[in-house]
CSV table of C-alpha atoms in Angstrom, one decimal:
chain,number,residue,atom,x,y,z
A,640,MET,CA,-215.9,48.1,-17.3
A,641,SER,CA,-216.4,51.6,-18.4
A,642,PRO,CA,-216.2,54.5,-16.2
A,643,THR,CA,-219.5,56.1,-15.3
A,644,CYS,CA,-220.2,59.4,-14.0
A,645,LYS,CA,-223.3,61.0,-12.7
A,646,VAL,CA,-224.7,63.6,-15.0
A,647,ASP,CA,-227.2,66.2,-14.2
A,648,SER,CA,-230.4,66.2,-16.1
A,649,THR,CA,-229.5,69.6,-17.5
A,650,SER,CA,-226.1,68.6,-18.9
A,651,SER,CA,-225.5,66.3,-21.7
A,652,GLN,CA,-223.9,62.9,-21.3
A,653,LEU,CA,-220.1,62.7,-21.1
A,654,THR,CA,-218.2,60.1,-23.0
A,655,GLU,CA,-215.1,58.2,-22.0
A,656,SER,CA,-212.9,60.2,-24.4
A,657,ASP,CA,-214.1,63.4,-22.8
A,658,LEU,CA,-212.8,62.3,-19.4
A,659,ASP,CA,-209.3,61.5,-20.7
A,660,ILE,CA,-208.8,64.9,-22.2
A,661,THR,CA,-206.9,67.3,-20.0
A,662,PRO,CA,-207.0,71.0,-20.6
A,663,PRO,CA,-204.1,72.2,-22.7
A,664,ARG,CA,-201.2,73.7,-20.8
A,665,LYS,CA,-200.6,77.4,-21.2
A,666,ILE,CA,-197.2,77.9,-22.7
A,667,THR,CA,-195.4,80.3,-20.4
A,668,LYS,CA,-193.3,82.8,-22.2
A,669,ILE,CA,-189.7,82.6,-21.1
A,670,ASN,CA,-188.5,86.1,-20.5
A,671,LYS,CA,-184.9,86.3,-21.7
A,672,HIS,CA,-182.9,89.0,-19.9
A,673,ARG,CA,-181.2,91.1,-22.5
A,674,GLN,CA,-178.0,92.8,-21.5
A,675,GLN,CA,-178.0,96.6,-21.8
A,676,LYS,CA,-175.1,98.3,-23.5
A,677,PHE,CA,-173.4,101.2,-21.8
A,678,ARG,CA,-175.0,104.5,-22.8
A,679,ASP,CA,-173.0,107.7,-23.2
A,680,THR,CA,-176.0,109.7,-22.0
A,681,TRP,CA,-175.3,108.3,-18.5
A,682,LEU,CA,-172.0,110.2,-18.5
A,683,LYS,CA,-173.9,113.5,-19.0
A,684,ASN,CA,-176.3,112.8,-16.2
A,685,ASP,CA,-175.4,114.8,-13.1
A,686,ASP,CA,-176.0,111.8,-10.8
A,687,TYR,CA,-173.5,109.6,-12.6
A,688,LYS,CA,-170.9,111.8,-14.3
A,689,GLN,CA,-168.7,112.2,-11.2
A,690,TRP,CA,-168.1,108.5,-10.7
A,691,LEU,CA,-169.3,106.4,-13.6
A,692,SER,CA,-167.1,105.6,-16.6
A,693,LYS,CA,-167.2,103.3,-19.6
A,694,VAL,CA,-165.2,100.0,-19.6
A,695,PRO,CA,-163.1,100.3,-22.8
A,696,ASP,CA,-163.1,96.5,-23.7
A,697,ASP,CA,-166.7,95.6,-22.8
A,698,GLN,CA,-169.7,97.5,-24.0
A,699,TYR,CA,-171.9,95.7,-21.5
A,700,LYS,CA,-170.0,96.8,-18.4
A,701,ALA,CA,-169.7,100.1,-16.5
A,702,LYS,CA,-167.1,101.1,-13.9
A,703,CYS,CA,-167.3,103.0,-10.7
A,704,ARG,CA,-164.2,105.3,-10.6
A,705,THR,CA,-164.7,105.9,-6.9
A,706,TRP,CA,-164.5,102.3,-5.9
A,707,ASN,CA,-162.8,100.9,-9.0
A,708,VAL,CA,-165.6,98.4,-9.4
A,709,ILE,CA,-166.8,96.9,-12.7
A,710,MET,CA,-170.5,96.2,-12.9
A,711,ASN,CA,-173.2,95.3,-15.5
A,712,ALA,CA,-174.2,98.3,-17.6
A,713,GLU,CA,-177.8,98.2,-16.5
A,714,LEU,CA,-179.6,101.2,-15.2
A,715,THR,CA,-181.0,99.4,-12.2
A,716,VAL,CA,-177.6,98.0,-11.2
A,717,ILE,CA,-176.0,101.5,-11.6
A,718,LYS,CA,-178.8,103.1,-9.5
A,719,ASN,CA,-178.5,100.4,-6.8
A,720,HIS,CA,-174.7,100.9,-6.6
A,721,MET,CA,-175.2,104.7,-6.4
A,722,THR,CA,-177.5,104.4,-3.4
A,723,SER,CA,-175.5,101.8,-1.6
A,724,LYS,CA,-174.1,102.7,1.8
A,725,THR,CA,-170.5,101.9,0.8
A,726,HIS,CA,-170.6,104.0,-2.3
A,727,LEU,CA,-172.0,106.9,-0.4
A,728,ARG,CA,-169.4,106.6,2.3
A,729,LYS,CA,-166.4,106.3,0.0
A,730,PRO,CA,-166.4,109.8,-1.6
A,731,LEU,CA,-166.1,111.3,1.9
A,732,ALA,CA,-162.9,109.4,2.4
A,733,SER,CA,-161.5,110.1,-1.0
A,734,GLN,CA,-162.0,113.8,-1.1
A,735,GLN,CA,-159.0,115.8,-2.2
A,736,SER,CA,-157.0,117.4,0.5
A,737,ILE,CA,-156.9,121.2,0.8
A,738,SER,CA,-153.2,121.1,-0.1
A,739,THR,CA,-154.0,120.2,-3.7
A,740,PHE,CA,-156.1,123.3,-4.0
A,741,ILE,CA,-153.5,125.5,-2.3
A,742,LYS,CA,-150.9,124.3,-4.8
A,743,LYS,CA,-153.2,125.3,-7.7
A,744,THR,CA,-153.8,128.7,-6.2
A,745,ASP,CA,-150.1,129.2,-5.6
A,746,GLU,CA,-149.4,128.5,-9.2
A,747,ILE,CA,-152.1,131.0,-10.3
A,748,SER,CA,-150.8,133.6,-7.8
A,749,THR,CA,-147.2,133.3,-9.0
A,750,LYS,CA,-148.3,133.8,-12.6
A,751,ALA,CA,-150.4,136.7,-11.6
A,752,LYS,CA,-147.5,138.2,-9.7
A,753,ALA,CA,-145.2,137.7,-12.7
A,754,SER,CA,-147.6,139.4,-15.0
A,755,GLN,CA,-147.9,142.3,-12.5
A,756,ALA,CA,-144.1,142.6,-12.4
A,757,LEU,CA,-144.1,142.7,-16.2
A,758,GLU,CA,-146.7,145.5,-16.2
A,759,LEU,CA,-144.7,147.5,-13.7
A,760,LYS,CA,-141.5,147.1,-15.7
A,761,LEU,CA,-143.2,148.2,-18.9
A,762,CYS,CA,-144.6,151.3,-17.2
A,763,GLY,CA,-141.3,152.1,-15.7
A,764,PHE,CA,-139.6,151.7,-19.1
A,765,LEU,CA,-142.2,154.0,-20.7
A,766,ALA,CA,-141.8,156.6,-18.0
A,767,GLU,CA,-138.0,156.5,-18.0
A,768,HIS,CA,-137.7,156.9,-21.8
A,769,ASN,CA,-140.5,159.4,-22.1
A,770,ILE,CA,-142.6,157.2,-24.4
A,771,SER,CA,-146.3,158.0,-24.7
A,772,PHE,CA,-148.6,155.8,-22.7
A,773,THR,CA,-151.0,155.4,-25.6
A,774,THR,CA,-148.4,153.0,-27.1
A,775,LEU,CA,-149.5,150.5,-24.4
A,776,ASP,CA,-152.8,150.1,-26.3
A,777,HIS,CA,-150.9,148.5,-29.2
A,778,LEU,CA,-147.9,147.1,-27.3
A,779,THR,CA,-150.0,144.8,-25.2
A,780,THR,CA,-151.7,143.2,-28.2
A,781,LEU,CA,-148.3,143.0,-30.0
A,782,LEU,CA,-146.7,141.1,-27.1
A,783,LYS,CA,-149.6,138.7,-26.9
A,784,SER,CA,-149.4,137.9,-30.6
A,785,SER,CA,-145.6,137.7,-30.6
A,786,VAL,CA,-145.3,135.4,-27.6
A,787,PRO,CA,-148.4,133.2,-27.6
A,788,ASP,CA,-147.0,130.5,-25.4
A,789,SER,CA,-146.2,132.7,-22.5
A,790,GLU,CA,-148.8,132.5,-19.7
A,791,ILE,CA,-147.4,135.7,-18.2
A,792,VAL,CA,-148.1,137.7,-21.3
A,793,LYS,CA,-151.5,136.1,-21.7
A,794,ASN,CA,-152.5,137.3,-18.2
A,795,MET,CA,-151.3,140.8,-18.8
A,796,GLN,CA,-154.2,143.3,-19.2
A,797,MET,CA,-152.9,146.8,-19.6
A,798,LYS,CA,-153.9,149.8,-21.7
A,799,SER,CA,-152.9,153.5,-21.5
A,800,THR,CA,-155.3,154.3,-18.5
A,801,LYS,CA,-153.9,151.5,-16.3
A,802,GLY,CA,-150.3,152.3,-17.3
A,803,THR,CA,-150.8,156.0,-16.3
A,804,ALA,CA,-152.4,154.9,-13.0
A,805,ILE,CA,-149.5,152.6,-12.3
A,806,VAL,CA,-146.9,155.3,-12.9
A,807,LYS,CA,-148.8,157.9,-10.9
A,808,ASN,CA,-149.9,155.8,-7.9
A,809,VAL,CA,-147.2,153.1,-7.7
A,810,ILE,CA,-143.9,154.1,-9.3
A,811,VAL,CA,-144.0,157.8,-8.3
A,812,GLU,CA,-145.0,157.0,-4.7
A,813,ALA,CA,-142.2,154.4,-4.4
A,814,GLU,CA,-139.6,156.9,-5.8
A,815,LYS,CA,-140.8,159.6,-3.4
A,816,GLU,CA,-140.2,157.2,-0.5
A,817,TYR,CA,-136.8,156.3,-1.8
A,818,LEU,CA,-135.8,159.9,-2.2
A,819,GLU,CA,-137.0,160.8,1.3
A,820,LYS,CA,-135.1,157.9,2.8
A,821,ASN,CA,-131.9,158.9,1.0
A,822,CYS,CA,-132.3,162.6,1.9
A,823,ARG,CA,-132.8,161.8,5.6
A,824,SER,CA,-129.7,159.6,5.8
A,825,VAL,CA,-126.5,160.8,7.4
A,826,GLY,CA,-124.2,162.5,4.9
A,827,SER,CA,-126.8,163.7,2.6
A,828,VAL,CA,-126.5,167.2,1.3
A,829,PHE,CA,-130.1,168.2,1.9
């Protein structure tokens, strides 16, 4: 017995072979996920450069320095990690204490004080031996080229004008106070 089907008068007759044919399946394209390699441009981005680093052994991984977490080097993964609550909370806890900044400024201030002491001693030497202050223009550059590894000499900024001002306003005033103190003491001739 053959299958029959009702056909409209407008359409043509269908045969048995037409009924057995099924429409061809659409072949779905399988999207393969390709891993992204770590991009060095991410390290230049202001949003990432503070906490993102490259994993040395694996070019497909990135590392959060704040959390010490290794993740896939994909932009969406990195953005999601950056906006996560835990990542945002962590930098507040790991901020440097103020003592680390004080130590750095103490080191800078001790070097600055040492270079000021050198400037005072040079000016005192010039005044004591009656050497022209214009020699400071050349002496400063001579010292910097002769002792390039000294931070104290590198920080020294002195020419003849500053040398003259140091002698007039600092050394002379200090010597006046010293003389007044000695003259007012008991047993002084004056």
